[in-house]
Amino acid sequence: MAEERRQKQCSVTLPTESMKAIAESIGVGQLQEESCTALSEEVSYRIKEIAQDALKFMHHGKRRKLTTSDIDNALKLKNVEPLYGFQSQEFIPFRFASGGGRELHFYEEKEVDLSDIINTPLPRVPLDVSLKAHWLSIDGTQPSIPENPPPVPKEQQKVESTEPLKVVKPGQEEDGSIQAKGKDKGLIRLKPRSTHELSVEQQLYYKEITEACVGSCEAKRAEALQSIATDPGLYQMLPRFSTFISEGVRVNVVQNNLALLIYLMRMVKALMDNPTLYLEKYLHELIPAVVTCIVSKQLCLRPDVDNHWALRDFAARLMAQSCKTFSTTTNNIQSRITKTFTKSWLDDKTQWTTRYGCIAGLAELGPDVIKTLILPRLTVEGARIKAVMEGPVISNIDKIGADHVQSLLLKHCASVIAKLRPQPDVVDQYRTDYGYLGPMLCSHVMKARTQAALQAQQVNRTTLTITQPRPTLTVSQSGLSGSTGPRTPSIIKVPSSLALMSQRPGTPSQPSPPATKYIVMATSSGAASTQQVITLSSSQSASPVTTSVHSATSALQPLVKLDSGGSTGLTASRPLQKYIVVSLPPSASSSLEPKSTVIPTPIPSASLDGGLKLERSDSPGVRTQSPH
Amino acid sequence: MAAVQGGLVDAVEEKTIKSEPVADATANNSANDARAPSSSPGSGVSPGVNKPAAGAAEDQQTLLAVLQFLRKNNLSESVEILRREAGLPEDSLDQKGGDSTGTGLGGPEADGRTDAGSLLSRVTVSSSAPSKAVAEDQPDVNVVLSAYSQQGDPALYEVYYSGLKKFIETVLDCHRAELSQVFYPLFVHMYLELVYNNHENKAKAFFEKFSGDQECYYQDDLRVLCSLTKKEHMRGNETLLDFRTSKFVLRISRDSYQLLKRHLQERQNNQIWNIIQEHLYIDIFDGMPRSKGQIDAMSGSLAGEAKREANKAKVYYGLLKEPEIELPLDDEDEEAENEEGKPKKKKPKKDNMGSKSKKQDPNAPSQTRIPLPELKDSDKLDKIMNMKEATKRIRLGPDNLPSICFYSFLNAYQGLTAVDLTDDSSLIAGGFADSTVRVWSVTPKKLRKVKSAADLNMIDKESDDVLERIMDEKTASESKILYGHSGPVYGISFSPDRNYLLSSSEDGTIRLWSLQTFTCLVGYKGHNYPVWDTQFSPHGYYFVSGGHDRVARLWATDHYQPLRMFSGHLADITCTRFHPNSNYVVTGSSDRTIRLWDVLNGNCVRIFTGHKGPIHALAFSPNGKFLASGATDGRVLLWDIGHGLMVGELKGHTDTIYSLRFSRDSEILASGSMDNTVRLWDATKAFDLETDDFTAATGHIHLQDNSQELLLGSYMTKSTPVIHLHFTRRNLLLAAGGYNP
């Protein structure tokens, strides 16, 4: 099979029609059939020859993609003038067209209005090349830092959670997680390695992160959340986080501590945003917590003043997001959730707060759910709202609740109705169809329609985008001293996390774009009397300084270097980056062996802890972690 | 064509002119072998070619052809030298001259089968065939191709081939594997014959029918082959021309060979017999036939296996003696006075201090075999630093793996093409596709330029810190950009003293840059085609380069023309490396062979075959005994230079290997690849084997498949291909590559 396909690929020649078409395009009218055949064979051969040469340039350019410049170089090799004008784009989209029995692939060249080009603001100047160092391996183990790929790929987490007792063959795990010390190779592990012991660093990190997440300093919290959302090495700590959240919600709902509930929900959000985590195993703890925050009767001490509605909205969005990502035919999350919401909504005795939560939860699940479950209930709900709004004033709280439910319904239903109903929006018809809410719906629908029309117009307008070399997923580094250029080159962020960030539902309180932080950790290397420590100090740009440290003197290396002050004038929009270099005392290193099965006593960490605490005021959420 | 006589260094007065004038188009191995005895009488190195009696005539013939060529190009001085050296009478040239002119360069190309007379007649006979139509401006090509012209009925080709196939499938198992080797070259030659004789459809049918039977590692060649369907195509295709000119080498045991011969003679299968006689070189050995695995390990190159005698020459792979520099104990200030360096070497020895033996290594070349530059004071200081660092070196092993620090080039937009680090790991340089070369300092010490001439005049030359004063503090920065090339920079190399940087580029030049002034000093021209790689000798001064023109050149920094040209590869030279003792150069090529060249006389002393793809990485072990090579097929092969044998195969990478490096004490081999991993291998264990006399004599190797045992670690980067590796003097592994989001 494959053999055949290869043969086919080899002996393909250009169709003679192409020759004709090309001849016509340069003004040669009647080309004989034989000439076409001869030409097509010759041209095919030459093209293949050039492609082969171009491949050489690709290999020497250390790339996997053939680029137009490779072809140019190959042409130059043959003493042919290269094609001009095909540089920039990485990918040339060919379009396919057929008709009249002819099939055609072509490259679409749009006409460009010069004034558009002139009027568009200049694209950003591409960043300059820069050099950055990180540890790929420390004494044979790979530290889990953002610069390295996640230690346990998501697929493997999934495999482990779905087939926990699967026999792991030696060699199967080879990629990614070689702990190889030679001797434990070839062993067949009957169970996947037990996952719930945390190293001292991980415990420290966990403590710092959770404290920062529920603490009072917003900047710290932002950093901690960012760390949760991007860090590739959290897999081990996931069960703890999950328990932390579910317990936290349980306690704080009783105490009506709205702020803490919001913080915990933001943690859930961050966990879900982390592309390297496989959350399925912990949904049984997370979902009840989230649902509680949606439908609980009371979430705050003063229901009439506090904005617990925002929390319900946020949690509802989280719920919808997890339904989207995790719902399968086996766990049926979405239908179970829908049932729960509907049931309590239908109950007459349900309070307005819970009612609001149910509707929000349902509405976030998408237009289909709104259409089938919410729209039919509009009349009933309208009557209930009317009773509260226009009836005798029973309690202020009910009134506020009814008011919120009303605006919630209007907000979600309007757009759906706008799509469902035919154009003329007659107030009376709305009234008959939807009762009390009808007139208000009508005006909302009309508003939605005009908005949609506006948007459509904008889309239709041809826009010219000048291609930038690459969507720059870069965060400029603040602490570079001695840089002469206007912008200093910098670090590249994980693209996927950025993409996620753009889709994230807004957090209830002001989410300032969190600062990125990179922590590089060095343990003492080797048992020899000397250590090699590369210190990554931001003031030296990203050049690691190889220093030798005599273990005798290095009881506690100094070690926490924060970014060199450049961040002072930064607003929240300018992300900043920190390097923290932690070097562990060699005495501790023995107990920090990745393979140690006992939970290390906190004693060796005590001194470290102190050192870190000192820094805490500057660097919230200092994270240390063993390279494991 | 580089003129030859100007390229000689005074120091190397051997007068060996290895520059093969026609190297670009048709250089081949046999030409080298043939001339070797006559060209290096003084060197004492026997190239190990035991030619039969007919060899003398052949040599003579080749020599005459070369002389003829030189004379035609008015290189009278060279003619004189060569003639004197070969001991030819003055008139010998004139006497034979008449014949040779007709064939032009026929001698070396046609592999000198017999004497000129028969050669000529063959050419004339064949040119009566269709080849007459072929343009006359490429006589050599005609000669080569014409061998195809007088062949039999095209319809019978399939019958012949399938007949042979059937026969080989039915022979005893032990012979089958050996005889199966014949398939591929036979297939190619028969196909080319068909194409050459304009039987296009027959050729296509033949290809369709049998190409599937060929070994998978010939796929790339088959792809080239199948696009070639017309005679006109053959003319420009140099790779295929080389396939013709150089005989495909097969190693077959005597028994198997007899079997094949008997079969072909019984069947009167002259067609195939002719091809075997004319285009294949069958290296017959006595004894047991080899197994399939043994054959597969060695085959794969464009021209078959290396001939056994090609790897018989003596190679002085030992290290040169360390210059004796007294190592001061602790105080740094006194070291400069204490040393009493014998001005010889800089740092060939990366051995540990303890094992630094005072006696000469029996396998080492003599200290003066290649003239090497004298040590400067700064070099001695550097050596002392090196030794001091060496005492702090970490002993590596399977239980003590090195830490790896990774340098990512950010925002390189896929444009990073080459990286090099200085030996002391203080500077890193990158070559980019946008023609620039960038140098970074990875220590706190910034890069500074020397002051301008006017400012230099103001400096007090007597002051102690004059070296510090000449630097312009205003220019201090962490990186510098070097502009000058007009094409992607594919090779880059620091000089050992960190004063110079070499870069080779697509524009066909090699440039020498000063790291004092950060300007270009010299542009070495000669390659004309892209130069894929270049490297400084470990002792400085010399450097080697290789590129698309298939010739590796040896240069000295103060000569604008090459000192040696190493020709013999059948396709692009993709990487070049110096042996730690500077006496040898190794080149890897797209023809899937590795060749080791003697710098002294330009001879090819080793040919290693076994890779199934273009070779992109080479590394000598620090003790000079072993060589590791990596190719696009993702395998690392290990070679014993002394015995000329493959000693190991490391499988695991899934993409091209771009970098290989041994740790300073040879315990660990690190490999970096396009598949975004760095892998560490147990080199001690891999080389821990006894080569018995039998293996050494026959060249039959038994590889054990123990890659998994030897693999000590595999470290994945985040989407960053690893294109350079470097062990610091303390055995910290540095890796580098361009981040590729």
Tab-separated table of N, CA and C in Angstrom, chain B residues 2-10 17 19 70 73-79 81 559 561-562:
chain	number	residue	atom	x	y	z
B	2	ALA	N	40.764	26.249	-8.358
B	2	ALA	CA	41.810	26.889	-7.582
B	2	ALA	C	43.168	26.497	-8.143
B	3	ALA	N	43.954	27.473	-8.339
B	3	ALA	CA	45.305	27.152	-8.796
B	3	ALA	C	46.048	26.454	-7.677
B	4	VAL	N	46.872	25.558	-8.030
B	4	VAL	CA	47.400	24.675	-7.005
B	4	VAL	C	48.713	25.138	-6.445
B	5	GLN	N	49.572	25.624	-7.296
B	5	GLN	CA	50.935	25.833	-6.815
B	5	GLN	C	51.004	26.934	-5.767
B	6	GLY	N	50.113	27.862	-5.800
B	6	GLY	CA	50.148	28.943	-4.835
B	6	GLY	C	49.713	28.523	-3.454
B	7	GLY	N	49.025	27.450	-3.391
B	7	GLY	CA	48.395	27.057	-2.133
B	7	GLY	C	49.310	26.349	-1.163
B	8	LEU	N	50.517	26.122	-1.517
B	8	LEU	CA	51.383	25.362	-0.620
B	8	LEU	C	51.942	26.227	0.489
B	9	VAL	N	51.918	25.701	1.646
B	9	VAL	CA	52.562	26.442	2.732
B	9	VAL	C	54.027	26.104	2.704
B	10	ASP	N	54.800	27.061	3.125
B	10	ASP	CA	56.232	26.804	3.150
B	10	ASP	C	56.534	25.643	4.076
B	17	ILE	N	50.576	17.529	-4.323
B	17	ILE	CA	49.486	18.285	-4.906
B	17	ILE	C	48.286	17.384	-4.987
B	19	SER	N	45.361	18.549	-4.837
B	19	SER	CA	44.212	19.250	-5.391
B	19	SER	C	43.829	18.606	-6.701
B	70	LEU	N	47.333	19.410	-16.814
B	70	LEU	CA	48.061	20.543	-16.243
B	70	LEU	C	48.731	21.331	-17.354
B	73	ASN	N	46.504	23.512	-19.240
B	73	ASN	CA	46.105	24.720	-18.518
B	73	ASN	C	47.289	25.594	-18.140
B	74	ASN	N	48.420	25.335	-18.769
B	74	ASN	CA	49.610	26.155	-18.561
B	74	ASN	C	50.093	26.174	-17.117
B	75	LEU	N	49.912	25.095	-16.439
B	75	LEU	CA	50.412	25.040	-15.068
B	75	LEU	C	51.766	24.348	-15.108
B	76	SER	N	52.700	25.001	-15.762
B	76	SER	CA	53.945	24.312	-16.072
B	76	SER	C	54.717	23.963	-14.804
B	77	GLU	N	54.616	24.825	-13.823
B	77	GLU	CA	55.374	24.558	-12.599
B	77	GLU	C	54.905	23.258	-11.961
B	78	SER	N	53.604	23.134	-11.892
B	78	SER	CA	53.036	21.916	-11.313
B	78	SER	C	53.455	20.703	-12.125
B	79	VAL	N	53.450	20.852	-13.430
B	79	VAL	CA	53.834	19.744	-14.293
B	79	VAL	C	55.240	19.293	-13.932
B	81	ILE	N	56.903	19.746	-11.165
B	81	ILE	CA	57.000	19.133	-9.833
B	81	ILE	C	56.489	17.704	-9.869
B	559	HIS	N	46.577	32.172	4.457
B	559	HIS	CA	46.625	31.926	3.018
B	559	HIS	C	45.226	32.066	2.436
B	561	GLN	N	44.301	30.898	-0.306
B	561	GLN	CA	43.926	29.727	-1.081
B	561	GLN	C	44.112	28.470	-0.248
B	562	PRO	N	43.367	27.447	-0.571
B	562	PRO	CA	43.442	26.252	0.278
B	562	PRO	C	44.785	25.555	0.190
